[in-house]
Tab-separated table of C-alpha atoms in Angstrom:
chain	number	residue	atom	x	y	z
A	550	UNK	CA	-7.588	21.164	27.962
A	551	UNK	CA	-8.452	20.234	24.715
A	552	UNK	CA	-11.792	18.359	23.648
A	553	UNK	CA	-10.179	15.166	21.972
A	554	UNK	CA	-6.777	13.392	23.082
A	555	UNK	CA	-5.565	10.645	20.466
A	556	UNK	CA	-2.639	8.341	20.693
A	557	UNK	CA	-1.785	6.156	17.486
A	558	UNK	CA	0.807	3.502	18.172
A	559	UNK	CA	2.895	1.895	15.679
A	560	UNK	CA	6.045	0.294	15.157
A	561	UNK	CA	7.050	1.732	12.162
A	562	UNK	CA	6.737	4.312	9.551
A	563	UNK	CA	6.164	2.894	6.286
A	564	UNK	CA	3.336	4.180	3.568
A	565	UNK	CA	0.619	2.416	5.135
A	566	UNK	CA	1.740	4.612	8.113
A	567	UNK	CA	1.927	7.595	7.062
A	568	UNK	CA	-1.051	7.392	5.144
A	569	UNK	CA	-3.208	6.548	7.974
A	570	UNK	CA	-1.731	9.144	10.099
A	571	UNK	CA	-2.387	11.569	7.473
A	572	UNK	CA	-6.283	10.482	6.820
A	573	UNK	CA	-6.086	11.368	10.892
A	574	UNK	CA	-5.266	14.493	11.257
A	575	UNK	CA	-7.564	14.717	8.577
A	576	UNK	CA	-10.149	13.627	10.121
A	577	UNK	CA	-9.324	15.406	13.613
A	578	UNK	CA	-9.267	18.471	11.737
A	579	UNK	CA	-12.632	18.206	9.866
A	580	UNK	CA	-14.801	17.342	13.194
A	581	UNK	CA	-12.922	19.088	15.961
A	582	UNK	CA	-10.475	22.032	14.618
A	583	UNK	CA	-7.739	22.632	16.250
A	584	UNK	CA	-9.503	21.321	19.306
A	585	UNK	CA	-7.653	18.353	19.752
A	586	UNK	CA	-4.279	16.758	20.454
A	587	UNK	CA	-2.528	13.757	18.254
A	588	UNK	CA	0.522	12.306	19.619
A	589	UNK	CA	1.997	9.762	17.315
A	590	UNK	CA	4.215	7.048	19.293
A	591	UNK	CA	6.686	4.784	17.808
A	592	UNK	CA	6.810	1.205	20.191
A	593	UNK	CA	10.002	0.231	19.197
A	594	UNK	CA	11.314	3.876	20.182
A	595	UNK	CA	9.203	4.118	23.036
A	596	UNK	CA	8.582	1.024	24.427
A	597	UNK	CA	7.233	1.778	28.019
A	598	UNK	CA	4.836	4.193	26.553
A	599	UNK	CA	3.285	0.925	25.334
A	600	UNK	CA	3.601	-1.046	28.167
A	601	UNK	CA	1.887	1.699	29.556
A	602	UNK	CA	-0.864	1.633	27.777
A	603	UNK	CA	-1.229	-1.720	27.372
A	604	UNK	CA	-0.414	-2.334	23.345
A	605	UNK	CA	-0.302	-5.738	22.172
A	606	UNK	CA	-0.946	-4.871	18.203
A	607	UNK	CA	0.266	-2.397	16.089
A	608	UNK	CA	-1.347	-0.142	14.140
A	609	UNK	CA	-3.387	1.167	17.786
A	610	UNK	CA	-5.363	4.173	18.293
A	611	UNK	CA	-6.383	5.253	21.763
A	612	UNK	CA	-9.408	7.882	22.356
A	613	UNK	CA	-7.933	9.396	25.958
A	614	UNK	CA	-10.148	12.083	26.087
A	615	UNK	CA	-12.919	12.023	26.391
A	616	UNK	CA	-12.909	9.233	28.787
A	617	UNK	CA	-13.148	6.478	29.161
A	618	UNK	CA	-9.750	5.359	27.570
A	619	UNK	CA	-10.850	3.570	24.314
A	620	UNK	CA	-8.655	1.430	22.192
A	621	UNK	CA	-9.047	-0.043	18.395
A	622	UNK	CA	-6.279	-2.033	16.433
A	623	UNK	CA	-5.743	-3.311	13.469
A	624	UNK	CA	-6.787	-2.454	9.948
A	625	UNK	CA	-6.751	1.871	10.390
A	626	UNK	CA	-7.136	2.118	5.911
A	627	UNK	CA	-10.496	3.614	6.790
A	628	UNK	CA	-9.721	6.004	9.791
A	629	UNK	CA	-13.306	7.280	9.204
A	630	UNK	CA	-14.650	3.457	10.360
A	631	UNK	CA	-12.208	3.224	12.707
A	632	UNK	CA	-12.818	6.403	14.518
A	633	UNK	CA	-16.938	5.619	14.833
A	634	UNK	CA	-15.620	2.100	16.681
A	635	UNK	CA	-14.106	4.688	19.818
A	636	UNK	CA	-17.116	6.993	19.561
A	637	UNK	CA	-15.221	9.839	18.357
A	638	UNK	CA	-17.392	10.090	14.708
A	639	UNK	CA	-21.208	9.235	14.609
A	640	UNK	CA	-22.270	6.676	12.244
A	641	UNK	CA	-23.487	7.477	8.754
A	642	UNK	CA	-23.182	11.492	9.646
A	643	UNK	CA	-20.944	13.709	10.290
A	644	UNK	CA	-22.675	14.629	14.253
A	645	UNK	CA	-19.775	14.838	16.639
A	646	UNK	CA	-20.251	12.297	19.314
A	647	UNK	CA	-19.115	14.099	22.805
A	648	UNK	CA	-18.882	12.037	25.630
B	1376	UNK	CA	-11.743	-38.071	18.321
B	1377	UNK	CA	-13.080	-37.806	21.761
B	1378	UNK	CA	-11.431	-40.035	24.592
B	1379	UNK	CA	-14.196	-42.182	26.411
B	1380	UNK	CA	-14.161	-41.137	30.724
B	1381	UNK	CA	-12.853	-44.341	31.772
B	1382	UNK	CA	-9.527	-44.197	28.958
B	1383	UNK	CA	-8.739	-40.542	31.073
B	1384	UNK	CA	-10.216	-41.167	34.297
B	1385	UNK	CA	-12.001	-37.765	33.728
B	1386	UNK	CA	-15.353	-36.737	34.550
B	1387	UNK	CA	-17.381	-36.342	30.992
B	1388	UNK	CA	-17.264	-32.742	31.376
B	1389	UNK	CA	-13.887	-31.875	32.988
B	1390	UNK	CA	-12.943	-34.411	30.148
B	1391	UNK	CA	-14.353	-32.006	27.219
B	1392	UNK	CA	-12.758	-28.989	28.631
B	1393	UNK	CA	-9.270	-30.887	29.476
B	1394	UNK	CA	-9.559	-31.759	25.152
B	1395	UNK	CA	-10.649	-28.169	24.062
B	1396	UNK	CA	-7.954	-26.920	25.796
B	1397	UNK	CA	-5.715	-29.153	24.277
B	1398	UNK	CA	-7.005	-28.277	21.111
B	1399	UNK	CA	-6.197	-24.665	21.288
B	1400	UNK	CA	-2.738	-25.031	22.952
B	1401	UNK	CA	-2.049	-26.936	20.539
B	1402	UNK	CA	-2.794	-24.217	17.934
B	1403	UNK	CA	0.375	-22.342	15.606
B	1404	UNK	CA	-1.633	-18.814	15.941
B	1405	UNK	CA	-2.503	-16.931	19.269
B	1406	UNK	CA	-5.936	-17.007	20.285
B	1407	UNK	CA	-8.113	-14.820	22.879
B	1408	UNK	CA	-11.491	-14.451	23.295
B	1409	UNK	CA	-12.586	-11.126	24.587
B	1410	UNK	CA	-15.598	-10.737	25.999
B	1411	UNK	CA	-17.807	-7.377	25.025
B	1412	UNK	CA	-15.807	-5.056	26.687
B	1413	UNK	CA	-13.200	-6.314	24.970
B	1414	UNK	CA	-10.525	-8.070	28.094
B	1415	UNK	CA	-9.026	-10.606	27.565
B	1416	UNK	CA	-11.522	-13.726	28.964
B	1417	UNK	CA	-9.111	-16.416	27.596
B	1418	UNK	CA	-5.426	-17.128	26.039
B	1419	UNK	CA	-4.323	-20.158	24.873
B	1420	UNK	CA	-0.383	-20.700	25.791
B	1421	UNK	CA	1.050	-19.710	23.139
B	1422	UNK	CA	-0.656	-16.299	23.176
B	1423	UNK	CA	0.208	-16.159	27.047
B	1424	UNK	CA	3.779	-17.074	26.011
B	1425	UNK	CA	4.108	-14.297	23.198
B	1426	UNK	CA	1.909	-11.384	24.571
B	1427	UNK	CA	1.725	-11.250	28.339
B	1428	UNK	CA	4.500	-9.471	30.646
B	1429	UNK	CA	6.968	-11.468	32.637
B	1430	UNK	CA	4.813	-13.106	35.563
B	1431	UNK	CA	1.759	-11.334	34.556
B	1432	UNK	CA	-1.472	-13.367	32.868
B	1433	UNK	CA	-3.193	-11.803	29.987
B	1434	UNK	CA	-6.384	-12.685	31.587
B	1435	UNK	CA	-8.347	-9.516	32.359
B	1436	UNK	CA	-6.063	-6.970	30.145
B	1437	UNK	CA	-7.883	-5.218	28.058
B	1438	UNK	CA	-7.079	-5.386	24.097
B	1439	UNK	CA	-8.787	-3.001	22.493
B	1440	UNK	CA	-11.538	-3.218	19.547
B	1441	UNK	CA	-10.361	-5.454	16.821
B	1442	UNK	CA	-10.819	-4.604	13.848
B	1443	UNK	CA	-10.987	-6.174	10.798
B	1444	UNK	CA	-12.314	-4.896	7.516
B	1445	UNK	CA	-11.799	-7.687	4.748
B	1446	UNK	CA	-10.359	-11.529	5.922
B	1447	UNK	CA	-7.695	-10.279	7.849
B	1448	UNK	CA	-5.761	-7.214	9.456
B	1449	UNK	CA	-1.700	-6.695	8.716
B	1450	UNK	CA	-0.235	-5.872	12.405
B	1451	UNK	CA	2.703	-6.239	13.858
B	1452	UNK	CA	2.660	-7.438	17.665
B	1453	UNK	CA	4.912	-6.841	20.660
B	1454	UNK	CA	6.184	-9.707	21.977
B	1455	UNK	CA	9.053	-11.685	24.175
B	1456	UNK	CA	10.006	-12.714	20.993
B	1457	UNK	CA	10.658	-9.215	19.598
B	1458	UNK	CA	8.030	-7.459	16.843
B	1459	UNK	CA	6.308	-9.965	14.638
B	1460	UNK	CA	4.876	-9.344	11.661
B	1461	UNK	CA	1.341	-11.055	11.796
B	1462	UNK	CA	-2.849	-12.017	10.452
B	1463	UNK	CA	-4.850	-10.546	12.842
B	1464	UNK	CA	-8.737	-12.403	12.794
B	1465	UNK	CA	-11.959	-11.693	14.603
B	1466	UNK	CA	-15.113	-13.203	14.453
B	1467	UNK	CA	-18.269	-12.759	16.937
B	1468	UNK	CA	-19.269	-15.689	18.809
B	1469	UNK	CA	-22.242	-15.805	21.585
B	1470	UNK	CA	-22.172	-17.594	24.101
B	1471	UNK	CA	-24.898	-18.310	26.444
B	1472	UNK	CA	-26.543	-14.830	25.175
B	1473	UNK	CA	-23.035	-13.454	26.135
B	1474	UNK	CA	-21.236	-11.488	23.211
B	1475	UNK	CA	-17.469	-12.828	22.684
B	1476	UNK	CA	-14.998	-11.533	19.887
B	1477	UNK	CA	-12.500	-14.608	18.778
B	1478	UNK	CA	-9.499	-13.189	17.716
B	1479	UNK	CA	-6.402	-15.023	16.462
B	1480	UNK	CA	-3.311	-13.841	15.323
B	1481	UNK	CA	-0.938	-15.695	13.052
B	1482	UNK	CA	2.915	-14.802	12.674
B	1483	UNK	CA	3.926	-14.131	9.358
B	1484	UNK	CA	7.434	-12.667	9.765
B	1485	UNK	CA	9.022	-15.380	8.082
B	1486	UNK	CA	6.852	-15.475	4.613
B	1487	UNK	CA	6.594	-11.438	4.776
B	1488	UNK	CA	11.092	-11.438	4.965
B	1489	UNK	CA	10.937	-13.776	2.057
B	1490	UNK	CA	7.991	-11.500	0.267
B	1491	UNK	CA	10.033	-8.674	0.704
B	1492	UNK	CA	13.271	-10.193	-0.425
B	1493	UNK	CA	11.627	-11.194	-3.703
B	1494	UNK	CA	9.845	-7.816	-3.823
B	1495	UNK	CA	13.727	-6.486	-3.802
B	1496	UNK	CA	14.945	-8.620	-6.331
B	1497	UNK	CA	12.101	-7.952	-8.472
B	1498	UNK	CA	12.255	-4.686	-8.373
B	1499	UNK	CA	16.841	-4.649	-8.872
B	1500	UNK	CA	16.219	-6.534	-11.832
B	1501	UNK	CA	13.136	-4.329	-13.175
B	1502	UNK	CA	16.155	-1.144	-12.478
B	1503	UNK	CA	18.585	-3.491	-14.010
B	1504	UNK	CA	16.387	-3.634	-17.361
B	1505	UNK	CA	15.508	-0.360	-17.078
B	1506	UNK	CA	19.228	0.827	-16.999
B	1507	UNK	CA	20.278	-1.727	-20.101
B	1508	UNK	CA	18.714	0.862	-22.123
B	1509	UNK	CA	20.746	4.269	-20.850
B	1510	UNK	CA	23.974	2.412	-21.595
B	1511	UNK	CA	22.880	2.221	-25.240
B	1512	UNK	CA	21.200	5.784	-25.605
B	1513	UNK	CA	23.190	8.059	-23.066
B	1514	UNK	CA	20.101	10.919	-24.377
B	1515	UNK	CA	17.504	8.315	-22.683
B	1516	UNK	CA	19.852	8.333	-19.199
B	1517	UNK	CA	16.948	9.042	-16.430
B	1518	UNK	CA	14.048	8.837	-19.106
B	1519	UNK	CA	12.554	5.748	-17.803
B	1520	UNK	CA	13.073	6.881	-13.967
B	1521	UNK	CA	11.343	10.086	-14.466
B	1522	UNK	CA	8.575	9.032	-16.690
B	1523	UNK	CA	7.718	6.331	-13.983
B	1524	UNK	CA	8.149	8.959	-10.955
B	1525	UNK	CA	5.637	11.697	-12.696
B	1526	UNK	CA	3.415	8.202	-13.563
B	1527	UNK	CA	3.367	7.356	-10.454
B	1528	UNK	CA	2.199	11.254	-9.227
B	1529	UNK	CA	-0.552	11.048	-11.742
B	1530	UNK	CA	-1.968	8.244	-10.672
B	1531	UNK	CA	-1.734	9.208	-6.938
B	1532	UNK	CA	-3.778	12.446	-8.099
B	1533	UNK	CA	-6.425	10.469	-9.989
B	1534	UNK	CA	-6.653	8.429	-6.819
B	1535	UNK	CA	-5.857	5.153	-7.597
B	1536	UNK	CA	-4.542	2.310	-5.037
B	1537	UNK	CA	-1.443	1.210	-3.973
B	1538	UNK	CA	-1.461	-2.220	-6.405
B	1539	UNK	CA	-2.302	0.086	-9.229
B	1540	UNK	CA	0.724	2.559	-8.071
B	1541	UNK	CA	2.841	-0.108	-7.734
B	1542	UNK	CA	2.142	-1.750	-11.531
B	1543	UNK	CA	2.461	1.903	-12.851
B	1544	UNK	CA	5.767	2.094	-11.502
B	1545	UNK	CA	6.995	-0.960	-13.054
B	1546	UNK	CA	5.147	-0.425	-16.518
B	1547	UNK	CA	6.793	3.139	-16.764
B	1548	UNK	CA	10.332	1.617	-15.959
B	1549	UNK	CA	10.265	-0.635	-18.738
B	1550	UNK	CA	7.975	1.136	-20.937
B	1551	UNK	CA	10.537	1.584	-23.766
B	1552	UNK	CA	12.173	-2.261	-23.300
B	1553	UNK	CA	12.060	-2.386	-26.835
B	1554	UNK	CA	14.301	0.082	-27.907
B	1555	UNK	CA	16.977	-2.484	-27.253
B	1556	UNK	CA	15.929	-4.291	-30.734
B	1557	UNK	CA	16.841	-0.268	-32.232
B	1558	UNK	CA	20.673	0.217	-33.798
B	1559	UNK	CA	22.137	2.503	-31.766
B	1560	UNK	CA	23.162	4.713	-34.421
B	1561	UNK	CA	19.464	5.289	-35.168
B	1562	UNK	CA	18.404	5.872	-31.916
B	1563	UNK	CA	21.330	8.277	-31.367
B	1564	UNK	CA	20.964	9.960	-34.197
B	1565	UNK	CA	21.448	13.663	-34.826
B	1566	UNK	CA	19.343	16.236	-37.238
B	1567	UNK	CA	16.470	14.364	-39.801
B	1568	UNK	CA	14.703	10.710	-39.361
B	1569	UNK	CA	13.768	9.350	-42.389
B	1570	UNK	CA	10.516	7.764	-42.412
B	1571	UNK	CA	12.749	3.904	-42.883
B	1572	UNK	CA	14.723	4.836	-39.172
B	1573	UNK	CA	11.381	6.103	-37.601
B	1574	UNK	CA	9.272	2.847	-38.866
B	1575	UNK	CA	12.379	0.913	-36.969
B	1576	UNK	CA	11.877	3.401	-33.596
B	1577	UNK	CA	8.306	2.207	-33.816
B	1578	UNK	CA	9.036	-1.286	-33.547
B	1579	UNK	CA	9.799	-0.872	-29.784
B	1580	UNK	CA	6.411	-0.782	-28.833
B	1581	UNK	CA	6.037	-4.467	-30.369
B	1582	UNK	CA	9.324	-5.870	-29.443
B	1583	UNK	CA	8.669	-4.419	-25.874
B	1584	UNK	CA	5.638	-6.447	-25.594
B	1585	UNK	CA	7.390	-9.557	-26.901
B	1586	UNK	CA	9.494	-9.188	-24.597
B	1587	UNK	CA	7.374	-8.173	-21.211
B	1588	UNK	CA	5.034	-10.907	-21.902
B	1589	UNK	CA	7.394	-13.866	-21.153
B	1590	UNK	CA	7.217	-12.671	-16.949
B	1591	UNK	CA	3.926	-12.971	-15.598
B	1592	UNK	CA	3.570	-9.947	-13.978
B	1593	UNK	CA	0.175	-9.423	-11.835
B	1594	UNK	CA	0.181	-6.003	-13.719
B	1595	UNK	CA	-0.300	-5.266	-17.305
B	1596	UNK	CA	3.196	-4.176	-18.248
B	1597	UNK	CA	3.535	-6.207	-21.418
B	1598	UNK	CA	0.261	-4.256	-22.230
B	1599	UNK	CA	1.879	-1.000	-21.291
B	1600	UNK	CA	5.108	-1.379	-23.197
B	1601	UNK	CA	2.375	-1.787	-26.157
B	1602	UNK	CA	0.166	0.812	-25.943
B	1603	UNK	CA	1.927	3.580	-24.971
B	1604	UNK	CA	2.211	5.188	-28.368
B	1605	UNK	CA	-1.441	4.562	-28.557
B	1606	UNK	CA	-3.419	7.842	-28.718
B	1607	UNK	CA	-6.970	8.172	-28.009
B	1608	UNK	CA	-8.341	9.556	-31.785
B	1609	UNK	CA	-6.561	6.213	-33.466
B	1610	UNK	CA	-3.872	8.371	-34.419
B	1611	UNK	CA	-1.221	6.550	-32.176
B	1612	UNK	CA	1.002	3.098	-33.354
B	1613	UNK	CA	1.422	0.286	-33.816
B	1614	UNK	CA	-2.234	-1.153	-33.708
B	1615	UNK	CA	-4.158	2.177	-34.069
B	1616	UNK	CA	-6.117	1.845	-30.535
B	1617	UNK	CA	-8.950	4.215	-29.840
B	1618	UNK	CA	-9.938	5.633	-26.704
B	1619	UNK	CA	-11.542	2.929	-23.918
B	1620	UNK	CA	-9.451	0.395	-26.350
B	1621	UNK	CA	-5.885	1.798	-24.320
B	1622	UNK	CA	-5.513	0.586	-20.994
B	1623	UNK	CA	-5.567	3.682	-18.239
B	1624	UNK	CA	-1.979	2.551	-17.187
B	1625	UNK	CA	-0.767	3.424	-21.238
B	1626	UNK	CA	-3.124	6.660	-21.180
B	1627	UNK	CA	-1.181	7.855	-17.962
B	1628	UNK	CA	2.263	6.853	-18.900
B	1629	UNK	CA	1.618	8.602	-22.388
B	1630	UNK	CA	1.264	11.600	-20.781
B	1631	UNK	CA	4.396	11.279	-18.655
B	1632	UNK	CA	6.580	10.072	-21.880
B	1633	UNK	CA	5.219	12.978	-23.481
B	1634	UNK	CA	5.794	16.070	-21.018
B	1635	UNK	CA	9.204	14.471	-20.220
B	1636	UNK	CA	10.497	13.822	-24.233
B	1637	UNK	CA	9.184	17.517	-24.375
B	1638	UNK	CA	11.183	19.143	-21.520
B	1639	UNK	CA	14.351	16.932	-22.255
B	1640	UNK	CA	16.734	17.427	-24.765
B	1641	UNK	CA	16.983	14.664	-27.497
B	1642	UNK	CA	19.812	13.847	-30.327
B	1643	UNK	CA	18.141	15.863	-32.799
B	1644	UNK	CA	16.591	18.441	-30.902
B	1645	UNK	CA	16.894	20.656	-27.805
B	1646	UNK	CA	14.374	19.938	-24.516
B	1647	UNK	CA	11.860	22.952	-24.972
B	1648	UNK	CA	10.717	23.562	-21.787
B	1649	UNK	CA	8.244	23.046	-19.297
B	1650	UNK	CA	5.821	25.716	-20.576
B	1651	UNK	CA	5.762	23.986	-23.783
B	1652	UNK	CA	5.292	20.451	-23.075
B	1653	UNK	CA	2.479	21.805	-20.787
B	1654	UNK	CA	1.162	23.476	-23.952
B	1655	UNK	CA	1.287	20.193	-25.817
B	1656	UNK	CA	-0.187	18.339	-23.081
B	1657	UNK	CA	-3.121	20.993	-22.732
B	1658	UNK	CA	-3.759	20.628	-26.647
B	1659	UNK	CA	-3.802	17.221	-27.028
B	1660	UNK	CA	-5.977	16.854	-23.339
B	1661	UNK	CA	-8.756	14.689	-24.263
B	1662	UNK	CA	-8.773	14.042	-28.205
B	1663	UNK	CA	-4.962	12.225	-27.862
B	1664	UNK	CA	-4.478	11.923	-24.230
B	1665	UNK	CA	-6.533	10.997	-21.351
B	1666	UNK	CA	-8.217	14.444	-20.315
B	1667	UNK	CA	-7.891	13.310	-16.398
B	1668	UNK	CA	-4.301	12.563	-16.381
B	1669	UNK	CA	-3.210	15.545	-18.340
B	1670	UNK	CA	-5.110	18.109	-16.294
B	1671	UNK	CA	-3.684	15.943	-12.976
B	1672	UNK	CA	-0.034	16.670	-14.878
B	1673	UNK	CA	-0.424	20.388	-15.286
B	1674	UNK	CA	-1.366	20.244	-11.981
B	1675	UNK	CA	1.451	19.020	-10.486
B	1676	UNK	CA	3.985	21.050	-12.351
B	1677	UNK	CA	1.967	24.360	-12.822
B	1678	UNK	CA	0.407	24.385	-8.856
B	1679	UNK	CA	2.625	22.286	-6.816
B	1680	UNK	CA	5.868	22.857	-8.160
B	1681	UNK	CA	6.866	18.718	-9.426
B	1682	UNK	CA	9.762	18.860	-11.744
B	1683	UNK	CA	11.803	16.217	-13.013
B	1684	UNK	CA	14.697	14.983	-10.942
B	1685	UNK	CA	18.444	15.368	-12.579
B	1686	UNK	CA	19.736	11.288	-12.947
């Protein structure tokens, strides 16, 4: 299994998108390898997968691994910020937090 | 204004909560309040009406971290309504030494269609412009386009933001405007200039200005229409600008105009190639052209294989 499961919801994918999905992997990349598993899910093309998950707001990321299930919305321009909100990047280092 | 018990036949306190829910019923955005693990601790109807699932209260869903890094956050949010495009707030509140996020979110899919349309038209009759030009000067046909798509890369390598990207764009597509004021004969003109036809040529720079700075752009396109002949020693027309004295948006497109008159063929000359333009470029790096956007230029066609698309 791998160390870190990500899910980022959105609804569609424009620049803003694709930029923040790149800055991402990225990211993913730079603390945990290949160690890690990013599925990117479009609501409007999978709309029970949001249901699911309970997404109100797109742009969403979910932390699923490590648990417990985390969730952060809204502005994902600095993926680095965003990522210390779920616990998955320490603050103000580059530590790897590991629940 | 805060009804008295005996108007409502309310208890004083049943009475205040009766009003503040009112109040926020009453509101055009969606408000929650989360509490700090972030579920949803309140809704006011019109949030329960846009975001909960058919028979199902919001109350006790969780919503995730907001977050918010300047005023507001651009989302979109599901809802029985279909997607809306929308504000997203959040501020902290504590309440009886208990943490609460407020969030709100506002729908904006109306005013963003209507941005967007305008963005559209703006940007037809920027291509519109742009093309005015190629009809006159069938050796210009794509100039504009590509000098504005290789602007665009440069700036994207030096880093700058999307606003920036976006005026770049725009400057590069109209940077030669002024050519319009040039007789067509000149401007198609085979073999020898003579310094009285290149003077005219020159004049675009000017007239382009002129032109540009009738639309109030929130870029400085006028400025880039201007100053793109400018060269960093002084040695460029029509004012003679040195260095910090050219706007960065002129420095880059300079560069652009220059690797793509280079490579292109023109009425009185063949296009000479990518290996020389990069030549020029690497020459003039840094006493006629901005060092940071020529090296970012060589880059992309000596590294990452950019070339000029056919129009």
């Amino acid at each position: 299994m791998k160390q870190v499961s990500i899910t980022i919801f959105i609804s569609q994918m424009n620049e803003k998108n694709e930029r923040a999905i790149t800055e991402l992997r990225n990211q993913l990349n730079e603390h945990f390898s290949d160690n890690y598993q990013l599925e990117v899910v479009n609501v409007l093309q999978m709309p029970e997968k949001a249901l699911e998950q309970g997404i109100f707001v797109t742009p969403t990321l979910v932390r699923n691994i490590p648990e417990p299930v985390l969730k952060v919305l809204g502005d994902l321009s600095n993926m680095r910020a965003a990522l210390t909100k779920i616990d998955l990047i320490g603050l103000g280092d580059d530590e790897v937090v590991i629940i | 204004m805060k009804l008295s018990s005996s108007e409502t036949g309310l208890p004083a306190m049943k009475q205040d909560e009766h009003l503040y829910k009112k109040l926020l019923g009453s509101l055009p955005d969606s408000i929650l309040l989360l509490d700090d693990k972030n579920v949803i601790h309140y809704a006011n109807k019109l949030a329960e009406d846009l975001l909960s699932k058919p028979g199902k209260s919001l109350l006790g869903e969780n919503f995730g971290i907001p977050f918010v890094e300047g005023e507001w956050a651009d989302v979109e949010y599901l809802t029985s309504r279909g997607l809306l495009i929308g504000e997203m707030r959040a501020s902290n509140l504590d309440i009886d030494g208990l943490h609460y996020t407020l969030v709100s979110l506002r729908d904006i899919t109306e005013r963003q269609q209507l941005r967007d349309k305008y963005k559209s038209v703006l940007m037809s009759t920027i291509t519109t412009l742009s093309k005015t030009l190629e009809v006159r000067d069938p050796y210009t046909v794509g100039h504009e386009s590509r000098v504005a798509d290789l602007s665009v890369k440069i700036a994207e390598k030096l880093g700058k933001d999307d606003f920036f990207i976006q005026g770049i764009y725009i400057s590069a597509l109209l940077h030669d405007i002024g050519k319009i004021s040039v007789p067509v004969d000149i401007l198609t003109k085979p073999g020898h200039i003579v310094d009285e036809e290149r003077n005219l040529i020159k004049t675009h720079a000017r007239v382009g200005y002129e032109i540009l700075s009738n639309i109030e752009f929130p870029w400085p396109v006028a400025n880039v229409a201007h100053q793109h002949h400018e060269r960093l020693d002084g040695s460029g027309y029509p004012l003679g600008l040195k260095g910090g004295q050219i706007i960065l948006e002129a420095q880059i497109v300079a560069v652009a105009d220059v690797a793509e008159a280079v490579m292109n063929d023109r009425p009185y000359r063949k296009g000479q190639g990518m290996d020389k333009a990069l030549e020029i470029i690497a020459i003039e790096s840094g006493s006629k052209l901005n060092a940071e956007a020529c090296a970012a230029c060589i880059e992309l066609f000596s590294k990452e294989g950019y070339s000029f698309r056919a129009y």
